[in-house]
XYZ file of C-alpha atoms in Angstrom:
621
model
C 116.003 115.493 -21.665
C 113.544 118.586 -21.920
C 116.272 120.230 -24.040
C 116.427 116.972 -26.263
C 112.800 117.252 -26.655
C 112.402 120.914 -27.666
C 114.997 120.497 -29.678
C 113.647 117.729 -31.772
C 109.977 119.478 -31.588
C 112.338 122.667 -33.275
C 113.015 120.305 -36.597
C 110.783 118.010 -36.848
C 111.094 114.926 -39.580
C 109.851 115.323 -42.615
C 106.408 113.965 -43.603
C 105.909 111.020 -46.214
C 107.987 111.444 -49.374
C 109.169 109.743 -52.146
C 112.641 108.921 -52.579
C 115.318 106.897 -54.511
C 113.311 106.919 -57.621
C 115.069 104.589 -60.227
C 114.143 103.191 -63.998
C 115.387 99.739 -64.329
C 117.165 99.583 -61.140
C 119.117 102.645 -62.423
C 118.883 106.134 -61.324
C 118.909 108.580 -64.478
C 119.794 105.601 -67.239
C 120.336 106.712 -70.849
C 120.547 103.537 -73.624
C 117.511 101.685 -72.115
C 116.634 98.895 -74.622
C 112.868 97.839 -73.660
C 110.146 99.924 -74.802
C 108.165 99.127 -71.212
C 111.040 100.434 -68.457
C 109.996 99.424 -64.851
C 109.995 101.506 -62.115
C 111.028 101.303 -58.603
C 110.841 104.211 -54.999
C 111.029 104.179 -51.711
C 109.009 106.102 -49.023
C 110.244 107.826 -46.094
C 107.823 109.146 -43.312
C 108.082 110.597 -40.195
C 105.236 108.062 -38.559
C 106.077 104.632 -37.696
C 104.343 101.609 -39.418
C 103.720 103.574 -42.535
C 103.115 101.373 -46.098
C 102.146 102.256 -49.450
C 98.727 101.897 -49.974
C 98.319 104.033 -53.656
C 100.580 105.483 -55.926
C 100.078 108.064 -59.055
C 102.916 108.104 -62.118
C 103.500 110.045 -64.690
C 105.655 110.567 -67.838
C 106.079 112.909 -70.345
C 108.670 113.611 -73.231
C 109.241 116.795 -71.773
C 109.902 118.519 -68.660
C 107.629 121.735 -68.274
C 104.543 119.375 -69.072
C 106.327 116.992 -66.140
C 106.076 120.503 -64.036
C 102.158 120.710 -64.918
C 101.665 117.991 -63.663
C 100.606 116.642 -67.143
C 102.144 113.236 -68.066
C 101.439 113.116 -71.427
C 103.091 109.654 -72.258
C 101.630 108.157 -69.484
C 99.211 109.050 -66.189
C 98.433 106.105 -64.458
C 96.025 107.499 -62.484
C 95.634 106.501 -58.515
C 96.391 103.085 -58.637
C 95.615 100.533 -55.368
C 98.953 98.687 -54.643
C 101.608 98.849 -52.015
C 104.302 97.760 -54.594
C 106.631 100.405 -55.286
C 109.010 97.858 -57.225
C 109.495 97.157 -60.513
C 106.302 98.667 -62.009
C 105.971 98.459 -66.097
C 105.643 101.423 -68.097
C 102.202 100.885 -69.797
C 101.660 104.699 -71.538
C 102.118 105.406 -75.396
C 104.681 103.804 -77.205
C 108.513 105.051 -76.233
C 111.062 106.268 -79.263
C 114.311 104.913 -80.127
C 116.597 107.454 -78.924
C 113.936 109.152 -76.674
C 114.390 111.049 -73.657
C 111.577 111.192 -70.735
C 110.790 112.350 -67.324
C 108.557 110.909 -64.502
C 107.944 111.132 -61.060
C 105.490 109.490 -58.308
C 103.493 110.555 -55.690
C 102.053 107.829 -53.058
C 98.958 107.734 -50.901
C 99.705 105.741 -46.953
C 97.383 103.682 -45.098
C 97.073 106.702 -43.257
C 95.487 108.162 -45.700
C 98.440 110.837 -45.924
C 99.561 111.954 -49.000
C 103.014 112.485 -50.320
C 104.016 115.607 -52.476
C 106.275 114.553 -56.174
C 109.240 113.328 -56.004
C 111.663 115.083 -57.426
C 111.790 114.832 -61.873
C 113.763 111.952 -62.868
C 114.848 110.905 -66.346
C 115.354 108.081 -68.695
C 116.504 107.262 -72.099
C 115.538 104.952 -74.993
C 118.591 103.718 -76.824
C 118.949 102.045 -80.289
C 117.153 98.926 -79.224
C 116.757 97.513 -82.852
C 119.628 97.083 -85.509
C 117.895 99.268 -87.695
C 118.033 102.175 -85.802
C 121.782 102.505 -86.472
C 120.885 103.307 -90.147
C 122.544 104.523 -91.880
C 125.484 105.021 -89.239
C 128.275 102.157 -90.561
C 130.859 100.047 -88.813
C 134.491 101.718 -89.765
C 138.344 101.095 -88.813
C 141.551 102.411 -89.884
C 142.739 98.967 -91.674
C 141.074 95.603 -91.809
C 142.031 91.934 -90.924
C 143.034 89.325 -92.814
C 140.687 86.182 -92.273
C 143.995 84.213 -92.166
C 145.099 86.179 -89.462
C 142.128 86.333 -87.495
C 142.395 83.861 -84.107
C 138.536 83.517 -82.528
C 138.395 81.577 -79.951
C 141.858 82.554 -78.716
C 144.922 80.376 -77.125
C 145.811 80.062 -74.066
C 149.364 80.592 -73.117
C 150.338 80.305 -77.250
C 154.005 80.788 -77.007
C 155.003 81.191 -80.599
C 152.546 78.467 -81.815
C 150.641 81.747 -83.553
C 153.070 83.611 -86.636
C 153.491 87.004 -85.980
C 151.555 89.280 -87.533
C 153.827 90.999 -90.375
C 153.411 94.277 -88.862
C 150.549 95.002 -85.818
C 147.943 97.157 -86.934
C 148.093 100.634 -85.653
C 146.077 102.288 -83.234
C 143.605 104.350 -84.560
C 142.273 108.214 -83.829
C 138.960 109.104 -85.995
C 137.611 113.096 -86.009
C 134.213 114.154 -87.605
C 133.474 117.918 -88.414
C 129.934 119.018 -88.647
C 127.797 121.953 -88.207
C 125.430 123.299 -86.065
C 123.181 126.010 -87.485
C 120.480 126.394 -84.741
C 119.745 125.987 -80.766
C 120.196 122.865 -79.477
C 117.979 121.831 -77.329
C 119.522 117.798 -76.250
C 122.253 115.887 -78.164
C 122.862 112.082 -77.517
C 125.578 110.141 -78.540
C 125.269 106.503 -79.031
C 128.598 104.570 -79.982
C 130.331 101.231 -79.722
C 134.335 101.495 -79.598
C 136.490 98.343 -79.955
C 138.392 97.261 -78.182
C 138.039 99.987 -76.128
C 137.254 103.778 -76.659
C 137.886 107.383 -75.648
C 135.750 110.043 -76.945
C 135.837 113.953 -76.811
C 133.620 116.448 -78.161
C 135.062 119.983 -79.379
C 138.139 118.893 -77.571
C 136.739 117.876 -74.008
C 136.547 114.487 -72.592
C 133.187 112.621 -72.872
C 132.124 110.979 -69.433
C 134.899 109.729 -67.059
C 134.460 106.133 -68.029
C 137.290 103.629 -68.355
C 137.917 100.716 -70.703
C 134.470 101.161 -72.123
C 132.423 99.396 -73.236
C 132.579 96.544 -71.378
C 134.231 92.722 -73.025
C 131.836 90.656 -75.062
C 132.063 88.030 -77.267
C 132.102 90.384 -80.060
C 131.547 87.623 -82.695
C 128.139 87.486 -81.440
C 127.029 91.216 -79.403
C 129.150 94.650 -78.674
C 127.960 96.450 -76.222
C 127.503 100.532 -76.951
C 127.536 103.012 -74.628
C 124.982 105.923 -74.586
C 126.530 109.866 -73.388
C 124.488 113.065 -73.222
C 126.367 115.731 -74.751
C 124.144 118.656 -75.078
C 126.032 120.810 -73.255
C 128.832 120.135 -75.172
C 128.082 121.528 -78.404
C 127.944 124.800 -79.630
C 126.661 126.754 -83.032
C 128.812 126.619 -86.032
C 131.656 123.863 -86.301
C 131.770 120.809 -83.687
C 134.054 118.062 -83.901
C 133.964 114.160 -82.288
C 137.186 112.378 -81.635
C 137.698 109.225 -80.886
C 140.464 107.457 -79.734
C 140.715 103.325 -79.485
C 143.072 100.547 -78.115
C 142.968 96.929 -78.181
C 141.552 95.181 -75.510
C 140.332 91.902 -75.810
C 139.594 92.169 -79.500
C 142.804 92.189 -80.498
C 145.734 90.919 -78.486
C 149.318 92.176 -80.304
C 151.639 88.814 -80.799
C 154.765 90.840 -79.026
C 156.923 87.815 -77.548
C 158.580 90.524 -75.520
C 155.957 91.285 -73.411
C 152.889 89.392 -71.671
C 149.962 87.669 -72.947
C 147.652 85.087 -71.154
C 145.792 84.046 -74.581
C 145.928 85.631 -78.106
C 142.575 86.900 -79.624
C 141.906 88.255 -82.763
C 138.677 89.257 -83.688
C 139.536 92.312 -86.004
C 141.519 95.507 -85.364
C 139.844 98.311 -83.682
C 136.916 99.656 -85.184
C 133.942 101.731 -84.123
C 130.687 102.873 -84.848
C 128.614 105.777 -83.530
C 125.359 107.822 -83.841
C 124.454 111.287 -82.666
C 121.103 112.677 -82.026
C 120.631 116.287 -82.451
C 117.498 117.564 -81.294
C 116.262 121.633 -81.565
C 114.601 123.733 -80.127
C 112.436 124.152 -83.181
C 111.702 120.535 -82.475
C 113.713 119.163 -85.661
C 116.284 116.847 -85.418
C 119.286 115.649 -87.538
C 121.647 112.406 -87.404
C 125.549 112.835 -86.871
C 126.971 109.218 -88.223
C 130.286 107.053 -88.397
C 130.881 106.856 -92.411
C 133.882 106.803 -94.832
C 133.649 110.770 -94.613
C 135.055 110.332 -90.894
C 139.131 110.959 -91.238
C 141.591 108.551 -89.464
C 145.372 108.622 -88.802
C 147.477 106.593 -86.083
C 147.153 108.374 -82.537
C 149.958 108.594 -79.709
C 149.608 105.085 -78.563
C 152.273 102.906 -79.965
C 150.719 99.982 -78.352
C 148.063 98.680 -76.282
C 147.327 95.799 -74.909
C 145.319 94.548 -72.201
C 147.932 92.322 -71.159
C 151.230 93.654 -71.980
C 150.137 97.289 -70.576
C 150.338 100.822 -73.235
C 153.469 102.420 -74.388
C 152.288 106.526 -75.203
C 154.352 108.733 -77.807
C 154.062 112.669 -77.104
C 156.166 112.988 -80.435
C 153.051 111.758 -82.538
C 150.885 114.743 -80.948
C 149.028 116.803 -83.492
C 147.806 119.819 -81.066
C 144.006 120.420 -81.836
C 142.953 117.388 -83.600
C 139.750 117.000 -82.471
C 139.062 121.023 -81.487
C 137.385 123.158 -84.365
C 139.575 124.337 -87.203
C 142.119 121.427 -87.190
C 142.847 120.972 -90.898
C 143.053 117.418 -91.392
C 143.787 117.361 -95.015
C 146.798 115.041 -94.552
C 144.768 112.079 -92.698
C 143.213 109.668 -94.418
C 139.729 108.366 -95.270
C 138.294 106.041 -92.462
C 137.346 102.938 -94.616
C 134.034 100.865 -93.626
C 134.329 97.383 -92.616
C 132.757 94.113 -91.087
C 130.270 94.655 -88.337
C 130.627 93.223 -85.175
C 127.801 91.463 -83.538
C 124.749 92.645 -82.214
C 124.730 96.214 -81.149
C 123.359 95.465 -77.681
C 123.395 98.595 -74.876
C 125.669 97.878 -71.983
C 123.858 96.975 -68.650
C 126.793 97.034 -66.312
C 128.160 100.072 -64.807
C 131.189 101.602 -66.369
C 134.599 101.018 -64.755
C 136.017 104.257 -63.153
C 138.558 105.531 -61.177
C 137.250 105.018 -57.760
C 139.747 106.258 -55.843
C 143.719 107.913 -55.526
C 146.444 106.422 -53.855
C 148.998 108.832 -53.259
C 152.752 107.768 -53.061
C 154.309 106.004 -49.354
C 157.567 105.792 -49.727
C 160.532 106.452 -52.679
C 163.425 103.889 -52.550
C 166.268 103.583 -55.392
C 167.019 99.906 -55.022
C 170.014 100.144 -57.988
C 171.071 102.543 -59.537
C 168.500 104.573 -62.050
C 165.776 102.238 -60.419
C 163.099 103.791 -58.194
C 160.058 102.013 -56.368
C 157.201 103.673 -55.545
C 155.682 102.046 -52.986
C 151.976 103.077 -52.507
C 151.005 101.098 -49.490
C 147.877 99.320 -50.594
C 147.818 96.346 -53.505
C 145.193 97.429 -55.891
C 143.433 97.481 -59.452
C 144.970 100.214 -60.549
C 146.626 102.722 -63.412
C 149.548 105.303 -62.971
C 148.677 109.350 -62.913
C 151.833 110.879 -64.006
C 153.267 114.002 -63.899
C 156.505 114.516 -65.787
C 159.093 117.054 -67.122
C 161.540 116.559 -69.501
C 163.110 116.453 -72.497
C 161.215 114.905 -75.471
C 162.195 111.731 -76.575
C 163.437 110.254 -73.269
C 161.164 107.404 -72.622
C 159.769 107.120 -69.351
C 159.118 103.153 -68.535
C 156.800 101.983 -65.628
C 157.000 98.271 -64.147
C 153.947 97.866 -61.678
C 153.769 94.830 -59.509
C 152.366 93.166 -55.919
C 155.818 92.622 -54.446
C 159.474 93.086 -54.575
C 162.438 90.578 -55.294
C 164.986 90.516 -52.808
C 167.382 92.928 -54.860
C 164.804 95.209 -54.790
C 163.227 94.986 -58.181
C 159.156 94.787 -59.022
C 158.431 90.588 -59.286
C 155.890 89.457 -61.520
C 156.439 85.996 -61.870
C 153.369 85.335 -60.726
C 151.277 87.969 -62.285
C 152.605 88.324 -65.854
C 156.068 89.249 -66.844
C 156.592 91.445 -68.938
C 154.068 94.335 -68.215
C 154.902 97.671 -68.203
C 153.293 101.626 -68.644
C 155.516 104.192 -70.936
C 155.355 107.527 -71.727
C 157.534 109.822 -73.718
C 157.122 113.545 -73.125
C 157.147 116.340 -75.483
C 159.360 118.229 -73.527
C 157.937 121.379 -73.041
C 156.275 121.874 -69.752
C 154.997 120.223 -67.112
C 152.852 116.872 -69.069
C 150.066 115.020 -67.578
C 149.312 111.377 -68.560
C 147.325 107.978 -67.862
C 146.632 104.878 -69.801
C 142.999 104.415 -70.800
C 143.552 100.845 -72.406
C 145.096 98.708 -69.927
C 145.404 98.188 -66.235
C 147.183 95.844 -63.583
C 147.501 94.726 -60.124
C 150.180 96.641 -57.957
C 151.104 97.794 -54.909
C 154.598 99.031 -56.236
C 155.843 100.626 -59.213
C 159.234 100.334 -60.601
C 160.548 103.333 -62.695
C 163.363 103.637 -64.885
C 164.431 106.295 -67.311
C 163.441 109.162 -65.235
C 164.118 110.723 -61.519
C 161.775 111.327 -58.421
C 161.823 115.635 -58.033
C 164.463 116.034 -55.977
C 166.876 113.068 -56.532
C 170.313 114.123 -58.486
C 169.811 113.568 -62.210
C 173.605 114.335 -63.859
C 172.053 112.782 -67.127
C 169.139 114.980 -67.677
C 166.179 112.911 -67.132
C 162.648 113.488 -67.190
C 161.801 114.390 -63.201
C 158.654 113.291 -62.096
C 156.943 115.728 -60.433
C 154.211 113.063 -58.844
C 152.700 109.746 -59.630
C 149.804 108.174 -58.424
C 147.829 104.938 -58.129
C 144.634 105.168 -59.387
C 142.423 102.412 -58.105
C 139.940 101.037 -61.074
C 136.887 99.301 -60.720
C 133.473 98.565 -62.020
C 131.162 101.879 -60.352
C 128.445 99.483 -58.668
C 127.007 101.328 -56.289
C 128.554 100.673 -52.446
C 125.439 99.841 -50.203
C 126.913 98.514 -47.196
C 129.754 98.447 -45.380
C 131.073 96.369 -41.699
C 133.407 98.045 -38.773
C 133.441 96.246 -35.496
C 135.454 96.780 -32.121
C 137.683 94.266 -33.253
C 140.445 95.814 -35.154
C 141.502 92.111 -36.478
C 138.248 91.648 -38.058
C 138.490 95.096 -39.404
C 141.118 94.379 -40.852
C 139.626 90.882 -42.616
C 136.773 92.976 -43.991
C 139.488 95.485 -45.384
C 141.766 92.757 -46.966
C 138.192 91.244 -48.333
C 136.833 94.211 -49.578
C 140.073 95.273 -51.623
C 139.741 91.891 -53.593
C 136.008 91.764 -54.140
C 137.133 95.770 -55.717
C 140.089 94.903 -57.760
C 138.208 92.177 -59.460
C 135.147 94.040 -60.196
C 135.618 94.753 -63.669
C 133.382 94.647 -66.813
C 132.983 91.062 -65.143
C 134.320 89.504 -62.029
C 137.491 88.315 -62.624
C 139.554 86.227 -60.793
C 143.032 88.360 -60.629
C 143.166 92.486 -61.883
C 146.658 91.220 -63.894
C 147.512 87.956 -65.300
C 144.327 86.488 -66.732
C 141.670 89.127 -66.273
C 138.861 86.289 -67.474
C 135.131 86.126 -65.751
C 135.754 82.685 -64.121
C 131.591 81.895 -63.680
C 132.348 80.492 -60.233
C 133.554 83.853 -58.738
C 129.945 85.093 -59.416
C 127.660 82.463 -57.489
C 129.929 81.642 -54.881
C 130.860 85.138 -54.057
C 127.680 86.648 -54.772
C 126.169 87.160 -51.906
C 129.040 88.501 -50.001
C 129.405 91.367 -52.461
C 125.515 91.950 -52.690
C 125.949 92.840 -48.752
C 128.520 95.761 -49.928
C 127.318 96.798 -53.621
C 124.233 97.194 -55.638
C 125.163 94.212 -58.732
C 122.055 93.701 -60.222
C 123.159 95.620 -63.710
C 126.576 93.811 -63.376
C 125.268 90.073 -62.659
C 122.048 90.887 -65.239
C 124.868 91.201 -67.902
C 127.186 88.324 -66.859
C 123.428 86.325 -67.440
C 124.193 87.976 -71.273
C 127.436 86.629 -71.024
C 126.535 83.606 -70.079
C 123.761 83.554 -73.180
C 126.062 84.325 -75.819
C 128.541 81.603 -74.335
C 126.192 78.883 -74.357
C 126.903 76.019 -77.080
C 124.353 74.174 -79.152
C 124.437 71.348 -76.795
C 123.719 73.148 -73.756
C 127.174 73.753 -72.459
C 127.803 76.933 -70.407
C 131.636 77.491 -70.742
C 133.653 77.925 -67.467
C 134.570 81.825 -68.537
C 132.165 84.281 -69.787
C 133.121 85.725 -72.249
C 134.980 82.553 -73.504
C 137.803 84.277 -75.622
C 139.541 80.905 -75.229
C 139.038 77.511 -74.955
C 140.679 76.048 -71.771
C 141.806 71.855 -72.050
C 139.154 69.398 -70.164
C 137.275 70.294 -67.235
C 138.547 74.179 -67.066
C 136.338 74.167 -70.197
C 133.732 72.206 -68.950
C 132.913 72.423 -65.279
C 129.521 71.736 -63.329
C 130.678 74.291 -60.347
C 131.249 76.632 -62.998
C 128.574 76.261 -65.367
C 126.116 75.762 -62.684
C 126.126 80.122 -62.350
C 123.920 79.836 -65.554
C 121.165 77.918 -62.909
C 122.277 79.470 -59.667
C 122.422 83.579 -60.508
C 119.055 84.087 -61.738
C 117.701 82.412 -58.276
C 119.692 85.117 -56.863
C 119.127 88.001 -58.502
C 115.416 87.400 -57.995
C 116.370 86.624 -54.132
C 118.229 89.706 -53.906
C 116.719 92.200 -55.893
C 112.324 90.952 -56.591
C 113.203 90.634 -60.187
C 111.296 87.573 -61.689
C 111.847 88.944 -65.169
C 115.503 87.396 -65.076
C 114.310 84.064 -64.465
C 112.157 84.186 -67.493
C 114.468 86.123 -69.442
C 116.806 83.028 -68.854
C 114.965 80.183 -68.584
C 115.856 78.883 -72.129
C 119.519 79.118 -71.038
C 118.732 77.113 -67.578
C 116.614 74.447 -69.076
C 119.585 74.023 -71.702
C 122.028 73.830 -69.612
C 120.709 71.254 -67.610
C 119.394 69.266 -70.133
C 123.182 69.459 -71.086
C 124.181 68.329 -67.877
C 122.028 65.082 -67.455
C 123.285 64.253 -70.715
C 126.640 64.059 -69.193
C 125.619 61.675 -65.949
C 126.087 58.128 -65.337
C 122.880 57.374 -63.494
C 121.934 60.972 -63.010
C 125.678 61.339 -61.032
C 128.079 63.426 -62.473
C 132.189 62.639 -63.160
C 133.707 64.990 -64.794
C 134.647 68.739 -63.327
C 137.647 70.254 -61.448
C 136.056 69.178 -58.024
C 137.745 72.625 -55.906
């Protein structure tokens, strides 16, 4: 015990400080659209019954006045309050496209002092349409309003014509100069349906089927990137790649679709925010100067899974000194709806399953078996000879002759990749994803196996579990391994259905079913931090919402479902329940006001739908 003592008197806890220091709920955001953010700490002390009593802000537009202790955006002086939660920014006004820093200090009711916390930053976005000028909306070819299908079908068969020939998938580069020191670069775009960018050749962020679904008739959500350190002096040059998604859905009877969509083909539009040293600033933006030709992805679909063509490859295309004399001009096109920053987190790659087991059921048919069901895409590592297509089937479970089953999750899905055949190739879709435990292969060999026909070898594939990045805040583990193994089984399907909304399945429909989100919500607030995921269902929710008050049973509606799967009280109902909970969960009153419109709509709607203030009609589950 004496030791225990001395030992503890030899590092002793740290007096009061500041800690977790966030901007809208988010630590470090870029893209913010309000021009008063709210901020939000916690204190830690050594003492026991410790409370704020005072705190002291400040913000500045730049860091070494930050390090002065000079906020000159905003001091707010010592003000008396033991809030430390969602305090409004009430300094000069903020910037579109602004960066800032800020940090706290607090005061305790024992009259002990904290030191700074540690600089944090934030960053305006392009919170007003007009601040896109005079970056413009462009594509690669355009729609025909005959062919467009908004809302979408369910299950369509061949009620819909094929499309004469489906549009191709797009790559866009932009060259431009850089004559001084750069002192922070932003980028601001909006890819649909879905985008990868690079910068001089390297990947921007780690994201994953960004940005996040929408109703895109009515907002697209951008996506907001720092990429200072990305740039360089002389010639830069942005690439950007983009697949499908929900905007468009390709009419290919041969492999799955839940619904068929059509908004427009993929199209983009982006802004980039160079600011110097010198403390001048110029405007990178999408145009009909930007160059476009078809990339390696043959197709893409969120449903029927990406097909990937080495043998398109132009080596360089978006590094400096590509000459790309032979593409063609992007053209500019129809805008999508309101530019609108993306709240939610970004889906990522949260984690790598590596391979089980190898089993050829039949001949030239392998099944990797990873061990654990999961939203998930394939890593791949391959070798072999180009041309020789490479075709991955994933699925939750086996038929008895040993084959991946997806009757029940969407037949026919599959990955492909054809290598280049030079060396050792590394590849993973960026435009679709599935459920699976197992993956089926065909038209290649495990490393190792015999291969008397000369087939690409794979060298290794993975499962790459995908899922929205909320924040994990909690977790359970008991001495009962059963219940451990509940909480497991639970936790894997709150994760594979934590997408750009909560979904209902990671593979055959993919929709945000609204009564996921109440009725699961608080289980999954116990495990992850959802506030910026639920705040933007709430958006969903908005821009779903008909004249008469009806809240759709999916959000986004892409399609409208027959009788009450359009129209059901449990399911509408998350339009009145979630922002009750987000202001239980998370002290954030602003969402009930932000919404009330929406609530007092809705249930306006609803009494006009009651026989004696009961209510009929719904699915009833």
């Amino acid at each position: 015990m004496i030791a225990c003592i001395l030992f503890c008197l030899a590092f002793p806890a740290k007096a009061l400080e500041v800690i977790e220091v966030r901007c809208e709920n988010q630590l470090q955001p870029l893209g913010l659209e309000t021009r008063q953010p709210r901020f939000s700490w916690k204190i830690n002390s050594a003492e026991r019954g410790v409370y704020q009593t005072e705190y002291r802000l400040l913000v500045s537009d730049n860091l070494n006045d930050l390090n002065r202790h000079r906020g000159n955006m905003w001091d707010s002086g010592w003000i008396s309050s033991a809030t430390s939660l969602h305090l409004l920014y009430e300094g000069k006004p903020l910037a579109s496209a602004g960066k800032y820093y800020w940090k706290v200090k607090v005061r305790d009711n024992k009259q002990e002092k904290s030191s700074w916390s540690a600089p944090a930053l934030f960053g305006i976005g392009l919170p007003d349409q007009e601040d896109w000028f005079p970056a413009k909306w462009i594509a690669m070819e355009r729609v025909d309003s005959q062919d467009r299908i908004v809302p979408g079908y369910q299950l369509a068969g061949n009620q819909v014509t094929p499309l004469a020939q489906e549009p191709l998938m797009p790559q866009f580069r932009n060259s431009f100069e850089i004559a001084k020191k750069v002192k922070s670069a932003t980028a601001f775009i909006c890819g649909l349906g879905h985008f990868e960018m690079s910068v001089n050749g390297e990947s921007v962020g780690d994201n994953f089927l960004e940005p996040a679904w929408s109703n895109y008739d009515k907002v697209s959500y951008y996506v907001t990137y720092d990429i200072t350190d990305l740039l360089r002096r002389g010639e830069n040059v942005v690439g950007v790649r983009l697949g499908n998604g929900f905007l468009h859905i390709p009419r290919d009877s041969t492999r799955y679709r839940k619904l068929l969509t059509t908004f427009s083909y993929p199209k983009m539009i982006c802004k980039i925010r160079v600011i110097y040293t010198d403390g001048s600033c110029s405007d990178i933006v999408s145009n009909k100067e930007w160059k476009v030709t078809s990339s390696l992805l043959t197709y893409s679909s969120i449903y029927g899974g990406e097909d990937f063509d080495t043998g398109k490859e132009q080596p360089g295309w978006d590094r400096p000194g590509f000459s790309d004399s032979a593409w063609q001009k992007a053209i500019e096109t129809v805008p999508a709806g309101k530019l609108t920053s993306q709240l939610s987190p970004p889906m990522k790659v949260m984690e790598r399953l590596p391979v089980k087991s190898i089993e050829q059921t039949q001949p030239g048919v392998y099944i990797y078996d990873f061990g654990q069901n999961a939203s998930a895409i394939v890593a791949l590592k391959v070798k072999g000879r180009q041309g020789k297509k490479v075709v991955m089937r994933p699925g939750e479970y086996l038929t008895p002759e040993g084959r991946v089953n997806q009757n029940n999750s969407g037949y026919n899905y599959w990955f492909s990749y054809t290598p280049a055949g030079e060396s050792t190739e590394s590849w993973k879709p960026a435009f679709s994803y599935y459920g699976f435990r197992y993956i089926q292969v065909e038209g290649a060999v495990p490393e190792g196996e015999p291969n008397p026909d000369d087939l690409p070898v794979i060298e290794e594939l993975t499962s790459l579990h995908v899922r929205n990045a909320s924040e994990r805040v909690g977790e359970f583990s008991c001495s009962s391994p059963l219940f451990n193994d509940i909480y497991s089984l639970i936790d894997w399907s709150v994760r594979s259905n934590m997408a750009s909304v909560l979904t209902d399945c990671p593979h055959r429909e993919k929709l945000g079913w609204l009564e996921v989100a109440h009725l699961m919500g608080h289980s999954i607030a116990y495990g992850y931090d959802i506030k910026q995921m639920y705040t933007q269902t709430l958006v969903n929710m908005k821009n779903s919402q008909y004249e008469n008050g009806l809240i759709p049973s999916t959000a986004p509606e892409f399609a409208h479902f027959p009788g009450d799967f359009h129209d059901s009280p449990e399911w509408g109902s998350a339009a009145i329940i979630l922002p009750w909970f987000l202001y239980q969960w998370y002290g954030d009153a602003s969402v009930i006001a932000d919404y009330y419109t929406m609530m007092e709509k809705y249930i306006n709607y609803l009494h006009s739908r009651t026989d004696n203030h009961i209510l009929y009609h719904g699915l009833g589950d």
